[in-house]
PDB file of C-alpha atoms and ligand atoms in Angstrom:
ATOM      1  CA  UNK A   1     -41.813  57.724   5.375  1.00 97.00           C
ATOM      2  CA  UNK A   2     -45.187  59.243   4.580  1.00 97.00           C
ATOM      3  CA  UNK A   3     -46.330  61.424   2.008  1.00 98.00           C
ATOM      4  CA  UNK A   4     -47.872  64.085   4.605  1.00 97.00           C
ATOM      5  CA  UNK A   5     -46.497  66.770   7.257  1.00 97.00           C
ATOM      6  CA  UNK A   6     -47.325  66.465  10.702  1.00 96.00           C
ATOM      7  CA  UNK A   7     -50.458  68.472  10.511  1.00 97.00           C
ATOM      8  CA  UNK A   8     -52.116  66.150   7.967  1.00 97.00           C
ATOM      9  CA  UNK A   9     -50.885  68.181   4.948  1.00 97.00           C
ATOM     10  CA  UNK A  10     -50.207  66.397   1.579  1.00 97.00           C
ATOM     11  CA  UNK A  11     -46.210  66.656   0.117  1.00 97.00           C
ATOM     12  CA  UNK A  12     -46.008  66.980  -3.060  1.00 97.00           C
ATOM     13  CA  UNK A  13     -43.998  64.112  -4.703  1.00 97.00           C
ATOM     14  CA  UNK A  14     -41.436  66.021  -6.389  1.00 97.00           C
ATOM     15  CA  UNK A  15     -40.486  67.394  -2.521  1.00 98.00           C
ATOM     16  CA  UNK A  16     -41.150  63.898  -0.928  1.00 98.00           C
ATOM     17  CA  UNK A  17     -38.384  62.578  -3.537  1.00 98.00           C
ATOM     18  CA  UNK A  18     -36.077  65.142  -1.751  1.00 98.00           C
ATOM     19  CA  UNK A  19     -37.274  63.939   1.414  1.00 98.00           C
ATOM     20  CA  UNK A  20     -36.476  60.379   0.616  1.00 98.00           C
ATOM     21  CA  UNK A  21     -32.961  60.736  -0.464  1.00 98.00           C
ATOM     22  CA  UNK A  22     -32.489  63.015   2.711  1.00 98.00           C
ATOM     23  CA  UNK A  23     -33.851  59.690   4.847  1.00 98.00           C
ATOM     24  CA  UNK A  24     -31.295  57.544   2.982  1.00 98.00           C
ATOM     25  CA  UNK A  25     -28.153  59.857   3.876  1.00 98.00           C
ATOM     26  CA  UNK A  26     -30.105  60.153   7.341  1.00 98.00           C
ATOM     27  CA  UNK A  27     -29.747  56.291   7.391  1.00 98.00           C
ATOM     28  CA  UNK A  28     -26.157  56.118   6.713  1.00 98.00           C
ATOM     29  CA  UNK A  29     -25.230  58.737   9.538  1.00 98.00           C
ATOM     30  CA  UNK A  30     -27.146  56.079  11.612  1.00 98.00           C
ATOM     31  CA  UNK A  31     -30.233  57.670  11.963  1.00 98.00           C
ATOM     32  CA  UNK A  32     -33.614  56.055  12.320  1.00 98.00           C
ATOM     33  CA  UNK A  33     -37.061  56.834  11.454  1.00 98.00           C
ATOM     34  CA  UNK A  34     -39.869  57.147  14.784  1.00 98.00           C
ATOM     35  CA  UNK A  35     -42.395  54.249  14.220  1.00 97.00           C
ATOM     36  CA  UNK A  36     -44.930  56.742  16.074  1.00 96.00           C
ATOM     37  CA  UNK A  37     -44.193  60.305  14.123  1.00 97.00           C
ATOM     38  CA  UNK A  38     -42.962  59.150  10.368  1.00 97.00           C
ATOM     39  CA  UNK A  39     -40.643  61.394   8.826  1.00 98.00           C
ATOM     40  CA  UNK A  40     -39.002  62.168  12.511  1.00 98.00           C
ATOM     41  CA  UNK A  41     -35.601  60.876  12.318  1.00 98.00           C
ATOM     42  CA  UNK A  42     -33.433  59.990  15.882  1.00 98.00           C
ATOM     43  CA  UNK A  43     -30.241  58.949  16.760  1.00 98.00           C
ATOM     44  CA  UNK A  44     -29.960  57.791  20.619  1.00 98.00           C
ATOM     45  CA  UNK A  45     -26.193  58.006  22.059  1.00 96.00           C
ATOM     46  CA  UNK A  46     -25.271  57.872  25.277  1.00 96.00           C
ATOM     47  CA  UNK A  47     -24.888  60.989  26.162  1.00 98.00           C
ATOM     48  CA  UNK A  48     -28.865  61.709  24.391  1.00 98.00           C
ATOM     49  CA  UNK A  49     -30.156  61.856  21.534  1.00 98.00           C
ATOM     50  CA  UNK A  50     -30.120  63.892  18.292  1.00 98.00           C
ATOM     51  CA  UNK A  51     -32.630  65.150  16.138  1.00 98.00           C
ATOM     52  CA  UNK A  52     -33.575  65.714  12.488  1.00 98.00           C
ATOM     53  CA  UNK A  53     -36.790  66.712  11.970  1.00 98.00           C
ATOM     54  CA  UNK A  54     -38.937  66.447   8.281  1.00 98.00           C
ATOM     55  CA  UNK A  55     -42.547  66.744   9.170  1.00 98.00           C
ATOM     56  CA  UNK A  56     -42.354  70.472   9.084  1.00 97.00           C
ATOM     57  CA  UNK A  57     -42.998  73.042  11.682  1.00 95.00           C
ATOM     58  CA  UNK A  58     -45.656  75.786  12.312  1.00 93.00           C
ATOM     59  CA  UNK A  59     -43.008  78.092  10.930  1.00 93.00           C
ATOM     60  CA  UNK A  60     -41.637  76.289   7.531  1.00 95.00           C
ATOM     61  CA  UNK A  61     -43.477  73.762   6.112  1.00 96.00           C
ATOM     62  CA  UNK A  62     -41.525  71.138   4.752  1.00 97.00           C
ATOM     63  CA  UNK A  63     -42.112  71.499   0.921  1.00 96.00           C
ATOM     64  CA  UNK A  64     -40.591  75.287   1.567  1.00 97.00           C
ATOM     65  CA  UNK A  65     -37.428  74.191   2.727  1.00 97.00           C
ATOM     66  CA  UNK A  66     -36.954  70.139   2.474  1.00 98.00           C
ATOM     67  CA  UNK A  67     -33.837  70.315   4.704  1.00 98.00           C
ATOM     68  CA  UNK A  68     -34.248  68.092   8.072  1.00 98.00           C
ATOM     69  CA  UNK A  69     -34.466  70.355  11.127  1.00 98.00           C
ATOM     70  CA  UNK A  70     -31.878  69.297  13.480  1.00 98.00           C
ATOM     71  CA  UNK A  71     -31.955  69.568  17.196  1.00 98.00           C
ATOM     72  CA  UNK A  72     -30.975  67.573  20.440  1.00 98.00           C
ATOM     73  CA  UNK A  73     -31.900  66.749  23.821  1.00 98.00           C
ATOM     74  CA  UNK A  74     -29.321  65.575  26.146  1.00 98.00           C
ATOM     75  CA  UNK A  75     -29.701  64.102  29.406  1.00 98.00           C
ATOM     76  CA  UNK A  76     -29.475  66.296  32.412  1.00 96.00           C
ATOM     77  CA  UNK A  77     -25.998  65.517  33.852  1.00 97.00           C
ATOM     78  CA  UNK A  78     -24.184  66.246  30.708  1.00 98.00           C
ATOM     79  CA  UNK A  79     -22.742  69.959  30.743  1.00 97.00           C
ATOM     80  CA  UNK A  80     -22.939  72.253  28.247  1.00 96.00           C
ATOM     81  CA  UNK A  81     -19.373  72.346  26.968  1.00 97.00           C
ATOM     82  CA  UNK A  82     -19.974  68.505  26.503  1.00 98.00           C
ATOM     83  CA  UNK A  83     -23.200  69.040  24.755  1.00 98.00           C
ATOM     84  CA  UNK A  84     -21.529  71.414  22.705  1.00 97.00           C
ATOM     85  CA  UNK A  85     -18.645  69.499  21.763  1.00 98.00           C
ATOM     86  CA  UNK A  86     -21.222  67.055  20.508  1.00 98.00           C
ATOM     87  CA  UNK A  87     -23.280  68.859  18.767  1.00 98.00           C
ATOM     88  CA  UNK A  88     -20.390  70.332  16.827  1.00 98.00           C
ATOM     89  CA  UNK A  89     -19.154  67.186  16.600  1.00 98.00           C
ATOM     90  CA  UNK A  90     -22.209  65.841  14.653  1.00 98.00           C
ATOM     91  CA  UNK A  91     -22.944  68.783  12.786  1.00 98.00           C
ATOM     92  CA  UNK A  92     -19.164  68.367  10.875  1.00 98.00           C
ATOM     93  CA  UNK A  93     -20.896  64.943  10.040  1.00 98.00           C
ATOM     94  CA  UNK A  94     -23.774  65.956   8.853  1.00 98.00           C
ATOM     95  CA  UNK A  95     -21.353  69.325   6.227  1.00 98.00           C
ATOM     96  CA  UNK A  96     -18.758  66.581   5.739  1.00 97.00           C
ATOM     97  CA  UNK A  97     -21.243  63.628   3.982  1.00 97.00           C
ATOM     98  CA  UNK A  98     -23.551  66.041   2.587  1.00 97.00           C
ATOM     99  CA  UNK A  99     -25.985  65.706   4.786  1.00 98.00           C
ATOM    100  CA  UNK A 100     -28.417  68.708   4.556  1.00 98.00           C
ATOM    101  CA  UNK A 101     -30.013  70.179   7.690  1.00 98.00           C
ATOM    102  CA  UNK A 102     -31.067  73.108   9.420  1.00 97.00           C
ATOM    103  CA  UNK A 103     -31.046  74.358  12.718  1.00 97.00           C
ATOM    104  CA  UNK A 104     -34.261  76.894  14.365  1.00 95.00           C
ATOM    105  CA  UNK A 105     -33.987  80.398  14.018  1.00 91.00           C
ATOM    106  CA  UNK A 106     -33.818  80.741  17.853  1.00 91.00           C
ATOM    107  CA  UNK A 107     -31.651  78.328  18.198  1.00 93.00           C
ATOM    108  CA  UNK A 108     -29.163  80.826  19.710  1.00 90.00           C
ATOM    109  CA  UNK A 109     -31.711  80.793  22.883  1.00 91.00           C
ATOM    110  CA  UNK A 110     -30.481  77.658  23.498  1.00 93.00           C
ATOM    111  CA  UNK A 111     -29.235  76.965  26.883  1.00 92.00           C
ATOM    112  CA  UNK A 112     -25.914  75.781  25.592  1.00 94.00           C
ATOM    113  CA  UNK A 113     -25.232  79.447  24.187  1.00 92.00           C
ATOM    114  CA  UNK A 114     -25.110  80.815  28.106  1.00 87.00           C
ATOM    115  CA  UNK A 115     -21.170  80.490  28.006  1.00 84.00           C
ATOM    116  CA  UNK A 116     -19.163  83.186  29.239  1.00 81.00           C
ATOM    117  CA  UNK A 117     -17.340  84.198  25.853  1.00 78.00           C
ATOM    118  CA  UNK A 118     -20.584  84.213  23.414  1.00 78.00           C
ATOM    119  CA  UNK A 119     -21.999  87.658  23.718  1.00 76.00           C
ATOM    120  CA  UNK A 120     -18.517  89.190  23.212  1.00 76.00           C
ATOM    121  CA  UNK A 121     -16.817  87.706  20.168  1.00 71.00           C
ATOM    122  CA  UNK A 122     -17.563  84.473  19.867  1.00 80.00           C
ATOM    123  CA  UNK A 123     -18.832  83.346  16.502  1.00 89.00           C
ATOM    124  CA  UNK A 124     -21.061  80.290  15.641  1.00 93.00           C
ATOM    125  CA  UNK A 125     -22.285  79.238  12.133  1.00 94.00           C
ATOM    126  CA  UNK A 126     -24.334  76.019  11.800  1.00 96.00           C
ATOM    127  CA  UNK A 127     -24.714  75.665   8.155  1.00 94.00           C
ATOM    128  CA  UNK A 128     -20.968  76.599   7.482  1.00 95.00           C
ATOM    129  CA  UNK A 129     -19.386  74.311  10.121  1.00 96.00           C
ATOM    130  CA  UNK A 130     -17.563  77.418  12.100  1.00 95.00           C
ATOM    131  CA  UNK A 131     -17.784  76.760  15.848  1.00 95.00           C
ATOM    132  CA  UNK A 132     -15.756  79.038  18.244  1.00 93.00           C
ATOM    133  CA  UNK A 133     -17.356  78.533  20.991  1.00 93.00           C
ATOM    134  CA  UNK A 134     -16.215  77.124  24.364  1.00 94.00           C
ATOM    135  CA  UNK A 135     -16.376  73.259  23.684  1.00 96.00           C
ATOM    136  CA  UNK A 136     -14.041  71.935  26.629  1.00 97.00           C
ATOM    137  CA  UNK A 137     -10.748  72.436  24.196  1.00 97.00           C
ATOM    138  CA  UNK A 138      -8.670  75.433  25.221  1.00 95.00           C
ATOM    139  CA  UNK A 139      -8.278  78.068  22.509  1.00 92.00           C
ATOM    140  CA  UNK A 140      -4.776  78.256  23.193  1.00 92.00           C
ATOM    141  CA  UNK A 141      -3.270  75.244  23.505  1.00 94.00           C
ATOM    142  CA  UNK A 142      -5.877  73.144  21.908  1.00 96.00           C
ATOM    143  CA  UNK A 143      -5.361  70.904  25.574  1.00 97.00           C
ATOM    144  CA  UNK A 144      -8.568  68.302  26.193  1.00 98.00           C
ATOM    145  CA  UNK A 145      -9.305  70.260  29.496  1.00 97.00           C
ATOM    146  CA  UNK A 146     -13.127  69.314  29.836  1.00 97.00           C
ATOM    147  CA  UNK A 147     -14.313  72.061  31.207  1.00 96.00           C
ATOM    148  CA  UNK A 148     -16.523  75.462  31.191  1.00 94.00           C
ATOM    149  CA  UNK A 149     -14.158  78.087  30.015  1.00 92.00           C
ATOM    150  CA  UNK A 150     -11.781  79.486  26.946  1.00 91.00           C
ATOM    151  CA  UNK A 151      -8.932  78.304  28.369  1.00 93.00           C
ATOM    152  CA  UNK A 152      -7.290  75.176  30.589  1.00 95.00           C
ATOM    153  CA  UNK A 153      -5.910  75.575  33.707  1.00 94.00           C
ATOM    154  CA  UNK A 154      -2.568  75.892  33.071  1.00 93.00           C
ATOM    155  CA  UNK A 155      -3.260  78.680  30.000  1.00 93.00           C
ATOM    156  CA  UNK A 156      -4.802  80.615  32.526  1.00 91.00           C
ATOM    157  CA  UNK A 157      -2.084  80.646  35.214  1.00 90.00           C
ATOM    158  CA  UNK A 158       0.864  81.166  33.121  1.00 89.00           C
ATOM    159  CA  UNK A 159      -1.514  84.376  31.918  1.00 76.00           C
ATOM    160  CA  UNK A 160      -0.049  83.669  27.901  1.00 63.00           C
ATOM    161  CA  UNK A 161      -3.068  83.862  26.630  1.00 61.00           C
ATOM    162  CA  UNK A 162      -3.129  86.021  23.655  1.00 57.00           C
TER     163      UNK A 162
HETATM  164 ZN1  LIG B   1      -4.193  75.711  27.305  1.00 57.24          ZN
END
């Protein structure tokens, strides 16, 4: 860890304190620090890897809000509904061992959001853990289908979906 944001800036110890306690819960999710950019936390999986960010951004400056920013980049062949599923997936980690975090303001513009369903009704809160979103589980039978979609196959042909 280091005492300074990415642009150079000095952190106040009583927010690097913060900072550091963040790292340890960080650590025990099994999440390491970047030898190259300090305070940049990873976590490589197969699928990609996951993000959680303190050296501050342009935006928010890390002594204004301590909490880690969290993103991901997954390699290319994984589909969205995948990457969703794991993102979700990790985020319930993250609520569950009081982890803090935060996600960008546009992260909405994310390519994962271009699912059929999300304009009209669907509803997605990062910080409170609520994710109805189309994560390759169908809404109606709760069926493992893997897929793009609301629904699995058979939900859709039998037309009972409410
Ligand atoms: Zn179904």
């Amino acid at each position: 860890m280091i005492q300074q944001d990415k642009f150079g800036n000095q952190i106040y110890y009583s927010k690097f304190k913060i900072l550091i306690e963040t790292a340890k819960k960080l650590q025990e999710l099994n999440y390491k620090e970047s030898f190259k950019k300090q305070n940049l936390f990873f976590k490589k999986t197969g699928e990609g890897c996951m993000f959680a960010d303190m050296r501050g951004t342009d935006e928010v400056p890390i002594w204004e809000d301590t909490d880690p920013l969290f993103y991901w980049l997954f390699n290319e062949d994984i589909p969205y509904w995948k990457q969703r599923r794991l993102i979700e997936e990790e985020i319930k980690i993250f609520i569950k061992r009081k982890c803090p975090f935060r996600v960008s303001f546009d992260v909405h513009d994310n390519p994962i959001f271009n699912f059929e369903n999300y304009e009209s009704g669907s509803f997605v809160d990062f910080e409170g853990g609520e994710f109805d979103w189309e994560n390759g589980f169908c809404k109606k039978c709760q069926k493992d289908f893997q897929d793009e979609g609301s629904f699995c196959a058979e939900c859709l042909k039998s037309n009972n979906i409410v």
